[in-house]
Short mmCIF file of C-alpha atoms in Angstrom, two decimals:
data_model
loop_
_atom_site.label_atom_id
_atom_site.label_comp_id
_atom_site.label_asym_id
_atom_site.label_seq_id
_atom_site.Cartn_x
_atom_site.Cartn_y
_atom_site.Cartn_z
CA MET Q 225 25.68 -0.52 -13.13
CA PHE Q 226 23.65 -1.47 -10.33
CA LYS Q 227 23.06 -4.79 -11.43
CA HIS Q 228 24.95 -7.03 -8.81
CA ILE Q 229 23.90 -4.79 -5.91
CA ILE Q 230 24.15 -6.60 -2.60
CA ILE Q 231 22.26 -5.85 0.25
CA GLY Q 232 24.07 -4.87 3.39
CA GLN Q 233 26.87 -7.05 3.10
CA TYR Q 234 25.70 -10.40 4.00
CA LEU Q 235 28.24 -13.04 3.20
CA PRO Q 236 25.74 -16.56 2.39
CA GLY Q 237 27.97 -19.11 4.09
CA ASN Q 238 26.78 -22.51 6.36
CA SER Q 239 29.43 -21.59 9.15
CA PHE Q 240 28.67 -21.91 13.13
CA LEU Q 241 28.10 -18.52 13.26
CA HIS Q 242 25.60 -18.48 10.01
CA ARG Q 243 23.46 -20.66 11.79
CA MET Q 244 23.39 -19.24 15.42
CA ASP Q 245 20.10 -17.50 15.86
CA ALA Q 246 19.91 -13.54 15.12
CA ARG Q 247 19.29 -12.88 18.49
CA ALA Q 248 22.25 -14.81 20.12
CA LYS Q 249 24.48 -12.92 17.79
CA LEU Q 250 23.09 -9.84 18.68
CA ILE Q 251 23.40 -10.41 22.36
CA ALA Q 252 27.04 -11.93 21.88
CA VAL Q 253 28.26 -8.61 19.72
CA LEU Q 254 26.69 -6.40 22.64
CA LEU Q 255 28.57 -8.15 25.20
CA MET Q 256 31.99 -8.49 23.16
CA ILE Q 257 31.72 -4.35 22.51
CA MET Q 258 31.25 -3.89 26.04
CA VAL Q 259 34.41 -6.10 26.53
CA ILE Q 260 36.41 -4.12 24.07
CA PHE Q 261 35.29 -1.18 26.24
CA LEU Q 262 36.77 -2.49 29.36
CA ALA Q 263 39.97 -3.69 28.08
CA ASP Q 264 42.80 -1.18 29.03
CA THR Q 265 45.67 -3.00 29.12
CA TRP Q 266 48.27 -4.78 26.71
CA ARG Q 267 47.10 -8.09 28.63
CA GLY Q 268 43.51 -7.23 27.92
CA TYR Q 269 44.06 -6.69 24.51
CA GLY Q 270 46.08 -9.53 23.89
CA ALA Q 271 42.74 -11.58 25.05
CA VAL Q 272 40.30 -9.39 22.83
CA THR Q 273 42.52 -10.42 19.99
CA VAL Q 274 42.56 -14.02 20.73
CA GLY Q 275 38.71 -13.96 21.61
CA THR Q 276 37.94 -11.86 17.64
CA VAL Q 277 40.48 -13.67 15.83
CA GLY Q 278 38.89 -16.84 16.84
CA VAL Q 279 35.28 -15.79 16.32
CA TRP Q 280 36.55 -14.34 12.86
CA MET Q 281 38.00 -18.08 12.21
CA ILE Q 282 34.87 -20.06 12.84
CA SER Q 283 32.98 -17.37 10.69
CA GLY Q 284 34.51 -18.61 7.63
CA VAL Q 285 34.64 -15.36 6.00
CA PRO Q 286 37.32 -14.84 3.69
CA LEU Q 287 40.29 -12.04 5.19
CA ARG Q 288 39.47 -9.86 2.19
CA TYR Q 289 35.93 -8.97 3.13
CA ILE Q 290 37.30 -8.11 6.37
CA LEU Q 291 39.87 -5.91 4.98
CA LYS Q 292 37.33 -4.72 2.45
CA GLY Q 293 35.39 -3.46 5.55
CA MET Q 294 38.62 -1.96 7.30
CA TYR Q 295 39.27 0.32 4.47
CA PRO Q 296 36.45 3.53 5.46
CA ILE Q 297 37.78 3.57 8.72
CA LEU Q 298 41.50 3.28 8.42
CA ILE Q 299 41.35 7.24 8.30
CA LEU Q 300 39.71 7.28 11.54
CA ILE Q 301 42.03 4.48 13.03
CA VAL Q 302 45.35 6.20 12.06
CA GLY Q 303 43.78 9.46 12.86
CA THR Q 304 42.97 9.25 16.48
CA PHE Q 305 45.89 7.17 16.83
CA LEU Q 306 48.28 10.31 15.89
CA LEU Q 307 45.83 12.42 18.05
CA HIS Q 308 46.64 10.22 21.15
CA ALA Q 309 49.89 10.36 20.19
CA PHE Q 310 50.32 13.65 19.96
CA LEU Q 311 48.44 15.33 22.38
CA THR Q 312 48.67 12.89 25.40
CA GLN Q 313 51.12 13.77 27.68
CA GLU Q 314 52.22 10.78 30.08
CA GLY Q 315 55.46 8.86 30.45
CA GLU Q 316 58.57 9.60 29.20
CA VAL Q 317 59.09 11.68 26.07
CA ILE Q 318 60.30 9.62 22.99
CA ALA Q 319 60.55 12.23 20.39
CA THR Q 320 59.92 16.20 19.60
CA VAL Q 321 58.93 17.15 16.51
CA GLY Q 322 58.61 21.06 16.17
CA ALA Q 323 56.62 22.45 18.97
CA PHE Q 324 55.00 18.75 19.97
CA SER Q 325 56.59 16.07 22.08
CA VAL Q 326 55.61 12.35 21.49
CA TYR Q 327 55.31 10.75 25.13
CA SER Q 328 55.64 6.91 25.30
CA GLY Q 329 52.05 7.22 26.97
CA GLY Q 330 50.75 8.58 23.88
CA ILE Q 331 51.82 5.97 21.90
CA GLU Q 332 50.44 3.34 23.78
CA GLN Q 333 47.25 5.22 24.47
CA GLY Q 334 46.91 5.75 20.50
CA LEU Q 335 47.30 2.10 20.06
CA PHE Q 336 45.18 1.08 22.44
CA ILE Q 337 42.62 3.25 20.57
CA GLY Q 338 43.10 1.96 17.37
CA LEU Q 339 42.87 -1.41 18.22
CA ARG Q 340 39.71 -0.67 20.04
CA LEU Q 341 37.73 0.89 16.95
CA PHE Q 342 39.83 -2.00 14.97
CA PHE Q 343 38.12 -4.48 17.14
CA LEU Q 344 34.91 -2.71 17.00
CA VAL Q 345 34.54 -2.50 13.10
CA LEU Q 346 35.54 -6.31 13.49
CA VAL Q 347 32.69 -7.74 15.70
CA THR Q 348 30.06 -5.90 13.99
CA SER Q 349 30.87 -6.40 10.72
CA LEU Q 350 31.41 -10.15 11.78
CA LEU Q 351 27.52 -9.83 12.36
CA THR Q 352 26.35 -7.99 9.19
CA LEU Q 353 28.27 -10.62 7.30
CA THR Q 354 26.97 -13.62 8.59
CA THR Q 355 23.61 -12.63 9.17
CA SER Q 356 20.67 -12.07 6.42
CA PRO Q 357 19.07 -8.13 6.90
CA ILE Q 358 15.96 -9.92 7.23
CA ASP Q 359 17.22 -12.23 10.16
CA LEU Q 360 18.40 -8.95 11.84
CA THR Q 361 15.33 -7.11 11.75
CA ASP Q 362 13.60 -10.09 12.97
CA GLY Q 363 15.99 -10.89 15.74
CA LEU Q 364 15.67 -7.06 16.52
CA GLU Q 365 12.07 -6.69 16.65
CA GLN Q 366 11.64 -9.90 19.15
CA MET Q 367 14.68 -8.27 21.51
CA LEU Q 368 12.94 -5.02 21.73
CA GLN Q 369 9.52 -6.81 22.16
CA PRO Q 370 9.31 -6.45 25.87
CA LEU Q 371 10.15 -2.63 25.63
CA LYS Q 372 6.80 -2.51 24.24
CA ARG Q 373 5.30 -1.63 27.30
CA PHE Q 374 7.36 1.67 27.31
CA GLY Q 375 6.15 2.71 24.12
CA VAL Q 376 8.82 1.05 22.11
CA PRO Q 377 7.35 0.53 18.70
CA ALA Q 378 8.95 -2.61 18.11
CA HIS Q 379 6.99 -4.09 15.26
CA GLU Q 380 6.68 -0.60 13.14
CA VAL Q 381 10.48 -0.51 13.63
CA ALA Q 382 11.45 -3.95 12.19
CA LEU Q 383 8.57 -3.35 9.41
CA MET Q 384 10.26 0.10 8.18
CA MET Q 385 13.34 -1.70 8.33
CA SER Q 386 12.61 -4.71 6.19
CA ILE Q 387 10.47 -2.25 3.77
CA ALA Q 388 13.69 0.07 3.37
CA ILE Q 389 15.90 -3.35 2.74
CA ARG Q 390 13.41 -4.62 0.21
CA PHE Q 391 13.16 -1.28 -1.55
CA ILE Q 392 17.14 -0.44 -1.78
CA PRO Q 393 17.94 -2.30 -4.98
CA THR Q 394 14.44 -0.99 -6.61
CA LEU Q 395 15.83 2.28 -5.89
CA PHE Q 396 18.98 1.54 -7.27
CA GLN Q 397 17.37 0.17 -10.34
CA GLU Q 398 15.46 3.38 -10.67
CA ALA Q 399 18.48 5.27 -10.24
CA GLU Q 400 19.79 3.69 -12.96
CA LYS Q 401 17.01 4.64 -15.50
CA ILE Q 402 16.90 8.28 -14.21
CA ILE Q 403 20.41 8.50 -14.76
CA LYS Q 404 20.26 7.09 -18.34
CA ALA Q 405 17.00 9.53 -19.31
CA GLN Q 406 18.67 12.49 -17.73
CA THR Q 407 22.11 12.08 -19.67
CA ALA Q 408 19.93 11.61 -22.92
CA ARG Q 409 18.67 14.89 -22.10
CA GLY Q 410 22.33 16.35 -21.86
CA ALA Q 411 22.82 16.18 -18.11
CA LYS Q 412 26.42 15.01 -17.19
CA PHE Q 413 27.25 12.71 -14.48
CA ASN Q 414 30.36 11.63 -15.13
CA SER Q 415 32.32 14.57 -16.71
CA GLY Q 416 32.22 17.98 -16.51
CA SER Q 417 32.96 21.09 -13.84
CA MET Q 418 32.23 20.19 -10.11
CA LYS Q 419 29.44 22.93 -10.77
CA GLN Q 420 27.69 21.04 -13.53
CA ARG Q 421 28.29 17.29 -12.02
CA THR Q 422 26.23 18.90 -8.52
CA GLN Q 423 23.38 20.27 -11.08
CA ALA Q 424 23.13 16.65 -12.48
CA MET Q 425 23.07 14.98 -8.79
CA ILE Q 426 19.96 17.31 -8.61
CA SER Q 427 18.12 16.09 -11.66
CA LEU Q 428 18.71 12.59 -10.47
CA LEU Q 429 17.60 13.08 -7.10
CA VAL Q 430 14.99 15.35 -7.24
CA PRO Q 431 12.76 12.74 -9.58
CA LEU Q 432 14.26 9.73 -7.49
CA PHE Q 433 12.37 11.44 -4.51
CA ILE Q 434 9.31 12.23 -6.11
CA ARG Q 435 9.04 8.63 -7.37
CA ALA Q 436 9.58 7.55 -4.06
CA PHE Q 437 6.97 9.22 -2.34
CA LYS Q 438 4.65 7.92 -5.41
CA ARG Q 439 5.79 4.49 -4.47
CA ALA Q 440 5.03 4.94 -0.75
CA GLU Q 441 1.68 6.25 -1.30
CA ASP Q 442 0.81 2.90 -3.73
CA LEU Q 443 2.48 0.44 -1.06
CA ALA Q 444 0.55 1.80 1.73
CA LEU Q 445 -2.87 0.97 -0.41
CA ALA Q 446 -1.46 -2.06 -1.30
CA MET Q 447 -1.09 -3.12 2.47
CA GLU Q 448 -4.34 -1.84 3.17
CA ALA Q 449 -6.12 -3.58 0.55
CA ARG Q 450 -4.37 -7.11 2.10
CA GLY Q 451 -5.49 -6.48 5.61
CA TYR Q 452 -2.80 -4.70 7.38
CA ASN Q 453 -3.80 -3.26 10.43
CA GLY Q 454 -0.43 -2.82 12.75
CA GLY Q 455 1.31 -4.99 14.76
CA GLU Q 456 -1.81 -5.99 16.65
CA LYS Q 457 -2.88 -10.20 16.38
CA ARG Q 458 -0.05 -10.74 14.13
CA THR Q 459 1.34 -13.78 13.25
CA LYS Q 460 5.04 -14.36 11.60
CA LEU Q 461 6.06 -16.91 8.87
CA ARG Q 462 9.84 -16.44 9.93
CA ALA Q 463 10.29 -17.70 13.37
CA LEU Q 464 13.61 -17.78 14.90
CA THR Q 465 14.63 -20.79 16.84
CA TRP Q 466 17.01 -20.55 19.56
CA ARG Q 467 19.20 -23.86 20.18
CA ARG Q 468 21.06 -25.22 22.67
CA LYS Q 469 24.26 -23.83 21.00
CA ASP Q 470 23.25 -20.38 21.11
CA THR Q 471 22.74 -20.31 25.08
CA ILE Q 472 26.48 -21.88 24.85
CA ALA Q 473 27.79 -19.61 22.82
CA CYS Q 474 26.34 -16.87 24.70
CA LEU Q 475 27.27 -18.05 27.75
CA ILE Q 476 31.00 -18.60 26.45
CA VAL Q 477 31.13 -15.15 25.60
CA ALA Q 478 29.86 -13.74 29.10
CA VAL Q 479 32.36 -15.86 31.03
CA SER Q 480 35.34 -14.82 29.08
CA ALA Q 481 34.03 -11.05 29.06
CA VAL Q 482 34.12 -11.71 33.41
CA LEU Q 483 37.67 -13.74 33.22
CA LEU Q 484 39.19 -10.92 31.24
CA PHE Q 485 38.34 -8.30 33.26
CA PHE Q 486 39.98 -9.86 36.43
CA PHE Q 487 42.99 -11.49 33.99
CA GLN Q 488 43.87 -7.98 32.38
CA ARG Q 489 44.50 -6.36 35.93
CA MET U 67 -25.83 -15.78 -4.99
CA THR U 68 -24.88 -11.81 -5.67
CA ALA U 69 -20.87 -11.49 -4.85
CA VAL U 70 -21.36 -7.69 -5.63
CA SER U 71 -24.23 -5.24 -5.55
CA PHE U 72 -23.63 -1.29 -6.29
CA ASN U 73 -26.82 0.26 -4.89
CA HIS U 74 -26.90 3.74 -6.13
CA VAL U 75 -23.28 4.34 -5.63
CA SER U 76 -21.92 8.03 -6.29
CA PHE U 77 -18.79 9.14 -5.30
CA ARG U 78 -16.51 12.17 -5.46
CA TYR U 79 -12.76 12.87 -3.90
CA GLU U 80 -13.76 16.12 -2.25
CA GLU U 81 -16.76 17.93 -2.05
CA GLU U 82 -17.20 20.70 -4.47
CA SER U 83 -15.32 18.30 -7.48
CA ASP U 84 -17.13 16.51 -9.77
CA TRP U 85 -18.63 13.45 -9.08
CA VAL U 86 -16.33 10.31 -10.25
CA LEU U 87 -19.27 7.89 -9.91
CA GLU U 88 -22.76 9.28 -10.31
CA ASP U 89 -25.75 6.85 -9.02
CA VAL U 90 -23.92 3.49 -10.25
CA ASN U 91 -26.51 0.56 -9.83
CA ALA U 92 -25.40 -2.87 -11.09
CA GLU U 93 -24.58 -6.55 -9.37
CA ILE U 94 -22.07 -9.25 -9.90
CA GLU U 95 -23.87 -12.82 -9.78
CA GLU U 96 -20.96 -15.46 -7.86
CA GLY U 97 -18.55 -17.12 -10.52
CA GLU U 98 -18.99 -14.12 -13.07
CA TRP U 99 -16.08 -12.82 -14.52
CA VAL U 100 -16.93 -8.74 -15.49
CA SER U 101 -14.14 -6.84 -17.57
CA ILE U 102 -14.63 -3.11 -17.04
CA ILE U 103 -13.27 -0.84 -19.70
CA GLY U 104 -13.27 2.86 -20.05
CA PRO U 105 -11.21 5.91 -21.02
CA ASN U 106 -8.85 7.12 -17.97
CA GLY U 107 -10.80 9.18 -15.48
CA SER U 108 -14.37 7.22 -16.40
CA GLY U 109 -14.13 5.82 -12.41
CA LYS U 110 -13.25 2.20 -13.27
CA SER U 111 -10.38 2.10 -10.42
CA THR U 112 -12.54 4.04 -8.34
CA LEU U 113 -15.55 1.26 -8.48
CA SER U 114 -13.33 -1.38 -7.79
CA ARG U 115 -11.91 0.69 -4.88
CA MET U 116 -15.34 0.12 -3.39
CA CYS U 117 -15.49 -3.27 -3.08
CA ASN U 118 -13.02 -3.99 -0.24
CA GLY U 119 -13.53 -0.34 1.59
CA LEU U 120 -10.66 1.14 0.01
CA LEU U 121 -12.89 4.05 -0.64
CA SER U 122 -16.28 4.57 0.56
CA PRO U 123 -19.17 5.79 -1.41
CA VAL U 124 -20.38 9.45 -0.55
CA GLU U 125 -23.70 8.27 -1.58
CA GLY U 126 -25.50 4.72 -1.86
CA GLU U 127 -24.23 1.13 -0.65
CA VAL U 128 -22.20 -1.48 -1.95
CA PHE U 129 -22.77 -4.76 -0.26
CA ILE U 130 -20.43 -7.91 -0.81
CA GLU U 131 -22.35 -11.48 -0.66
CA GLY U 132 -25.52 -8.97 0.69
CA LYS U 133 -23.25 -7.88 3.85
CA PRO U 134 -22.76 -3.56 3.34
CA VAL U 135 -19.01 -2.64 3.25
CA ARG U 136 -18.56 -0.21 5.93
CA PRO U 137 -15.59 0.92 7.81
CA GLY U 138 -14.86 -0.83 11.11
CA GLU U 139 -13.35 -3.95 12.37
CA GLU U 140 -15.12 -6.17 9.57
CA LEU U 141 -13.12 -4.72 6.83
CA ALA U 142 -10.10 -6.57 7.95
CA LEU U 143 -12.19 -9.41 7.30
CA LEU U 144 -13.61 -8.50 4.14
CA ARG U 145 -10.53 -7.77 2.51
CA GLN U 146 -9.11 -11.59 2.72
CA LYS U 147 -12.65 -12.33 0.76
CA VAL U 148 -11.70 -9.60 -1.79
CA GLY U 149 -8.54 -9.94 -3.16
CA MET U 150 -7.02 -7.10 -5.24
CA VAL U 151 -3.52 -6.87 -7.34
CA PHE U 152 -2.91 -3.20 -8.57
CA GLN U 153 -1.23 -1.75 -11.36
CA ASN U 154 2.57 -1.53 -10.81
CA PRO U 155 3.82 -4.75 -9.89
CA ASP U 156 6.72 -3.19 -8.31
CA HIS U 157 4.78 -1.04 -5.60
CA GLN U 158 2.84 -3.73 -3.91
CA PHE U 159 5.71 -6.14 -3.32
CA VAL U 160 5.84 -5.71 0.65
CA ALA U 161 8.62 -8.27 2.23
CA PRO U 162 12.37 -8.84 0.75
CA THR U 163 11.92 -12.34 -0.67
CA VAL U 164 8.42 -13.98 -2.47
CA LYS U 165 7.75 -16.30 0.35
CA ASP U 166 7.85 -13.44 2.95
CA ASP U 167 5.76 -11.52 0.63
CA ILE U 168 2.97 -14.18 0.07
CA ALA U 169 2.81 -14.70 3.63
CA PHE U 170 1.74 -10.84 4.33
CA GLY U 171 -1.81 -10.76 4.36
CA MET U 172 -1.80 -13.95 6.33
CA GLU U 173 0.42 -12.10 8.94
CA ASN U 174 -1.94 -9.61 9.16
CA ALA U 175 -5.06 -12.19 9.39
CA GLY U 176 -3.00 -14.05 12.36
CA VAL U 177 -3.06 -17.21 10.37
CA PRO U 178 -1.07 -19.74 12.28
CA ARG U 179 2.54 -20.52 11.12
CA ASN U 180 2.02 -24.08 10.08
CA GLU U 181 -0.83 -23.45 8.01
CA MET U 182 0.97 -20.68 6.42
CA VAL U 183 3.82 -22.80 5.01
CA GLU U 184 0.66 -25.23 3.25
CA ARG U 185 -1.15 -22.35 2.05
CA ILE U 186 2.18 -20.76 0.24
CA GLU U 187 3.07 -24.41 -1.19
CA LYS U 188 -0.99 -24.63 -2.61
CA ALA U 189 -1.14 -20.82 -3.79
CA ALA U 190 2.87 -21.10 -5.42
CA MET U 191 1.30 -24.24 -7.43
CA GLN U 192 -1.48 -22.32 -8.52
CA THR U 193 0.36 -19.64 -9.98
CA GLY U 194 3.23 -21.26 -10.71
CA ILE U 195 5.97 -19.78 -8.85
CA GLU U 196 7.43 -22.63 -6.96
CA LYS U 197 10.59 -22.36 -8.16
CA ILE U 198 10.97 -18.38 -7.23
CA LEU U 199 9.84 -18.49 -3.71
CA ASP U 200 13.05 -17.33 -2.10
CA ALA U 201 13.89 -14.99 -4.90
CA GLU U 202 14.16 -11.31 -4.26
CA PRO U 203 11.62 -8.83 -5.89
CA HIS U 204 14.02 -7.53 -7.83
CA ARG U 205 15.45 -10.25 -9.66
CA LEU U 206 11.96 -11.24 -10.77
CA SER U 207 10.13 -10.12 -14.21
CA GLY U 208 7.09 -7.94 -14.13
CA GLY U 209 4.56 -10.93 -14.93
CA GLN U 210 6.35 -12.86 -12.00
CA LYS U 211 5.70 -9.89 -9.58
CA GLN U 212 1.88 -10.09 -10.96
CA ARG U 213 1.78 -13.70 -9.85
CA VAL U 214 3.58 -13.81 -6.55
CA ALA U 215 0.54 -10.73 -5.77
CA ILE U 216 -2.05 -13.17 -7.32
CA ALA U 217 -0.63 -15.79 -5.08
CA GLY U 218 -0.31 -13.44 -1.82
CA THR U 219 -4.28 -12.75 -2.39
CA LEU U 220 -4.88 -16.52 -2.95
CA VAL U 221 -3.81 -17.42 0.05
CA LEU U 222 -6.54 -15.78 1.92
CA HIS U 223 -9.09 -17.86 0.20
CA PRO U 224 -10.84 -14.92 -1.62
CA THR U 225 -13.95 -15.22 -3.32
CA LEU U 226 -13.46 -12.39 -5.34
CA LEU U 227 -10.42 -11.11 -7.25
CA ILE U 228 -10.14 -7.32 -8.45
CA LEU U 229 -7.36 -6.90 -10.95
CA ASP U 230 -6.88 -3.07 -11.06
CA GLU U 231 -5.33 -2.69 -14.72
CA ALA U 232 -2.58 -5.50 -12.96
CA THR U 233 -1.70 -6.06 -16.79
CA SER U 234 -1.01 -2.82 -18.27
CA MET U 235 2.79 -2.55 -16.95
CA LEU U 236 3.60 -5.87 -18.27
CA ASP U 237 5.32 -7.72 -21.67
CA PRO U 238 2.95 -9.86 -23.81
CA GLN U 239 4.38 -12.85 -22.02
CA GLY U 240 3.54 -11.43 -18.52
CA LYS U 241 0.13 -10.58 -19.81
CA ARG U 242 -0.32 -13.95 -21.02
CA GLU U 243 1.12 -15.43 -17.98
CA VAL U 244 -1.39 -13.45 -15.62
CA MET U 245 -4.37 -14.12 -17.63
CA ASN U 246 -3.75 -17.95 -17.87
CA ILE U 247 -3.64 -17.80 -14.27
CA LEU U 248 -6.91 -15.93 -14.54
CA LYS U 249 -8.37 -18.46 -16.16
CA ASP U 250 -7.83 -21.47 -14.00
CA LEU U 251 -8.86 -19.76 -10.91
CA HIS U 252 -11.95 -18.63 -12.56
CA ARG U 253 -12.57 -22.53 -14.07
CA ARG U 254 -11.13 -24.49 -11.18
CA ASP U 255 -11.42 -22.74 -8.29
CA ARG U 256 -14.97 -20.85 -9.09
CA ILE U 257 -13.39 -17.75 -8.03
CA THR U 258 -15.39 -14.11 -8.99
CA ILE U 259 -13.27 -11.60 -11.18
CA LEU U 260 -13.41 -8.30 -11.51
CA HIS U 261 -10.66 -7.19 -14.30
CA VAL U 262 -9.97 -3.19 -14.89
CA THR U 263 -8.12 -2.87 -18.46
CA HIS U 264 -7.92 -0.86 -20.80
CA ASP U 265 -6.96 -4.18 -23.43
CA LEU U 266 -10.58 -5.21 -25.36
CA ARG U 267 -8.54 -8.79 -26.14
CA GLU U 268 -8.08 -9.54 -22.24
CA ALA U 269 -12.24 -7.80 -21.71
CA ALA U 270 -13.33 -10.38 -24.21
CA ILE U 271 -11.69 -13.38 -22.05
CA GLY U 272 -14.33 -12.80 -19.29
CA THR U 273 -18.12 -13.41 -18.88
CA ARG U 274 -19.35 -9.76 -19.01
CA ILE U 275 -17.97 -6.34 -20.29
CA TRP U 276 -18.90 -3.22 -18.47
CA LEU U 277 -17.80 -0.05 -20.51
CA MET U 278 -17.68 2.73 -18.31
CA ARG U 279 -17.76 6.63 -19.22
CA PHE U 280 -18.41 9.65 -17.19
CA GLY U 281 -18.83 7.85 -13.58
CA ASN U 282 -21.69 5.54 -15.01
CA ILE U 283 -21.80 1.92 -16.81
CA ALA U 284 -22.57 2.69 -20.38
CA ILE U 285 -22.71 -0.54 -21.38
CA ASP U 286 -23.48 -3.82 -19.76
CA LEU U 287 -23.06 -7.02 -21.98
CA ASP U 288 -22.37 -10.59 -21.60
CA SER U 289 -19.19 -11.27 -24.08
CA ASN U 290 -20.87 -13.41 -26.41
CA THR U 291 -23.30 -10.38 -27.19
CA MET U 292 -20.38 -8.12 -27.21
CA LEU U 293 -19.13 -9.44 -30.37
CA ASP U 294 -22.22 -9.24 -31.81
CA GLN U 295 -22.64 -5.53 -31.12
CA MET U 296 -18.87 -4.60 -31.44
CA ASN U 297 -19.93 -1.15 -33.08
CA GLN U 298 -20.90 0.41 -29.64
CA PHE U 299 -16.96 0.12 -28.56
CA ASP U 300 -15.96 1.52 -31.64
CA THR U 301 -18.29 4.72 -31.51
CA ASN U 302 -17.67 5.05 -28.21
CA ASP U 303 -13.51 5.20 -28.76
CA ILE U 304 -12.61 1.91 -28.06
CA PRO U 305 -10.26 0.92 -30.76
CA LEU U 306 -11.15 -2.51 -31.82
CA PRO U 307 -8.31 -4.92 -32.09
CA TYR U 308 -7.57 -6.49 -35.67
CA GLU U 309 -9.15 -9.91 -34.98
CA PHE U 310 -12.39 -8.06 -33.79
CA HIS U 311 -12.19 -6.06 -37.20
CA LEU U 312 -11.93 -9.47 -38.85
CA LEU U 313 -15.06 -11.07 -36.97
CA GLN U 314 -16.46 -7.89 -38.57
CA GLU U 315 -15.83 -8.20 -41.82
CA LEU U 316 -16.16 -12.29 -42.05
CA ARG U 317 -19.96 -11.56 -40.54
CA ARG U 318 -20.50 -8.98 -43.23
CA ARG U 319 -19.59 -11.52 -46.01
CA HIS U 320 -21.69 -14.07 -44.38
CA CYS U 321 -18.43 -17.03 -43.66
CA LYS U 322 -20.20 -18.54 -40.73
CA GLU U 323 -17.69 -21.09 -40.07
CA GLU U 324 -14.55 -18.93 -40.29
CA ALA U 325 -16.61 -16.12 -37.90
CA GLY U 326 -17.15 -19.11 -35.61
CA LEU U 327 -13.61 -19.84 -36.02
CA VAL U 328 -12.50 -16.07 -35.05
CA LYS U 329 -15.19 -15.87 -32.51
CA ARG U 330 -13.37 -18.95 -30.47
CA TYR U 331 -9.69 -17.16 -31.35
CA ILE U 332 -10.81 -14.06 -29.18
CA ARG U 333 -13.10 -15.50 -27.02
CA ASP U 334 -9.58 -18.10 -25.52
CA GLY U 335 -7.74 -15.29 -25.88
CA ILE U 336 -5.43 -16.98 -28.07
CA ALA U 337 -4.46 -13.46 -29.66
CA LEU U 338 -2.74 -12.21 -26.28
#
């Protein structure tokens, strides 16, 4: 059932985005998120559209993957659009539905916010689609490194994330086994009333958690046996290499951000 | 030189509770392959965990290559010298890929990056996992995972390798893979091996065998003598595998030549 699970939504490939340094991508995405929040005119949104669609084009990610990622937040986008459309009272009245009046300003505002959400999800999924989770944690760890002196546990956070990533498929495999075992004992996961299904879920979750704790204990022991003693004096096998094209890519994003700020007025 | 020496070692998990180990005295010479068998709760794993300081004796002391095992800074160095592989293949795989997992111990030890790459290649050759270096753990078989775990210890150039029931969760194929690697490491790389197991077949491959009962080493035999004194295991609730019975029977009937064949068969681990 869980055999073909892909962790995160990483889509292996060899595009320019795939080959970029994870840190560069993180910085670029942060900048783009800022830009998306700054845009508040049609001209601004037009520029954002050109920019993000351009980034998508060089990512080589098929459209259906993007749409699949959009699906869960569709309701959110439509919902916020409707909220703004009905509750903002600016501009002229376009239509009246019962006690509510729809203003032109509301429609505009709703479209803006909807687009904003859309682009935010687009940009962040492009990051996770083109960066393997391991590279992402490595990038995060190195970017958090300077914050260490303010007590941010960069290494620990990164290790936690990478262990979590490593164990997701294992936990799925285990869940599959437990489901089979409990089904053999009469639990109903796919049929029965809501109450029965909830009870069946409990019979899955309790053993899953107990096993996870046992596993964590064993893992800690194994790590200790291999000389783990925190982040001090540690070296790393994985090296991120920041090339010139990473600098250039970040600069392009930064310059476009500044330009957009003036252009949209 | 003496690789491991247990000096009046006693241990219990809590005060008031029963002793898990009681006044154990034993030595393992360099280059030996000691198999520890015994019922659950006889102290096999506890004893093995004394060798790298995962547990410390309540009384007595453990020496590795003449140096006492004590908590503190030196434990990290000791753990490079004493590699340990545990029972559950899934519970000791730390990193998201094979390569990263093999590197984990070296990263802890602060080995420079280019040296890591070299050492990983060598250890992968020794354990036959060159082709799966980029694989994720959930796509590996149990035997492959245990080989990765062994490789993860080999990169730290250990002189002593401890296997704490490392084969007990593997299928016959996986067991064979792991045991063959151990044979190579013992013969070619002269690594001292301490193998905790329930399987007399596996135990017969080593050079020495300890039977633990009630927190002590009840029987200490070299593996050749062991095959002459099998009754001792039978009377201690360790069931003899089929070919051991066969050897006994052949000896009883004075079939020397056949007995010799069976003995080789057992010692080489062909039955595994």
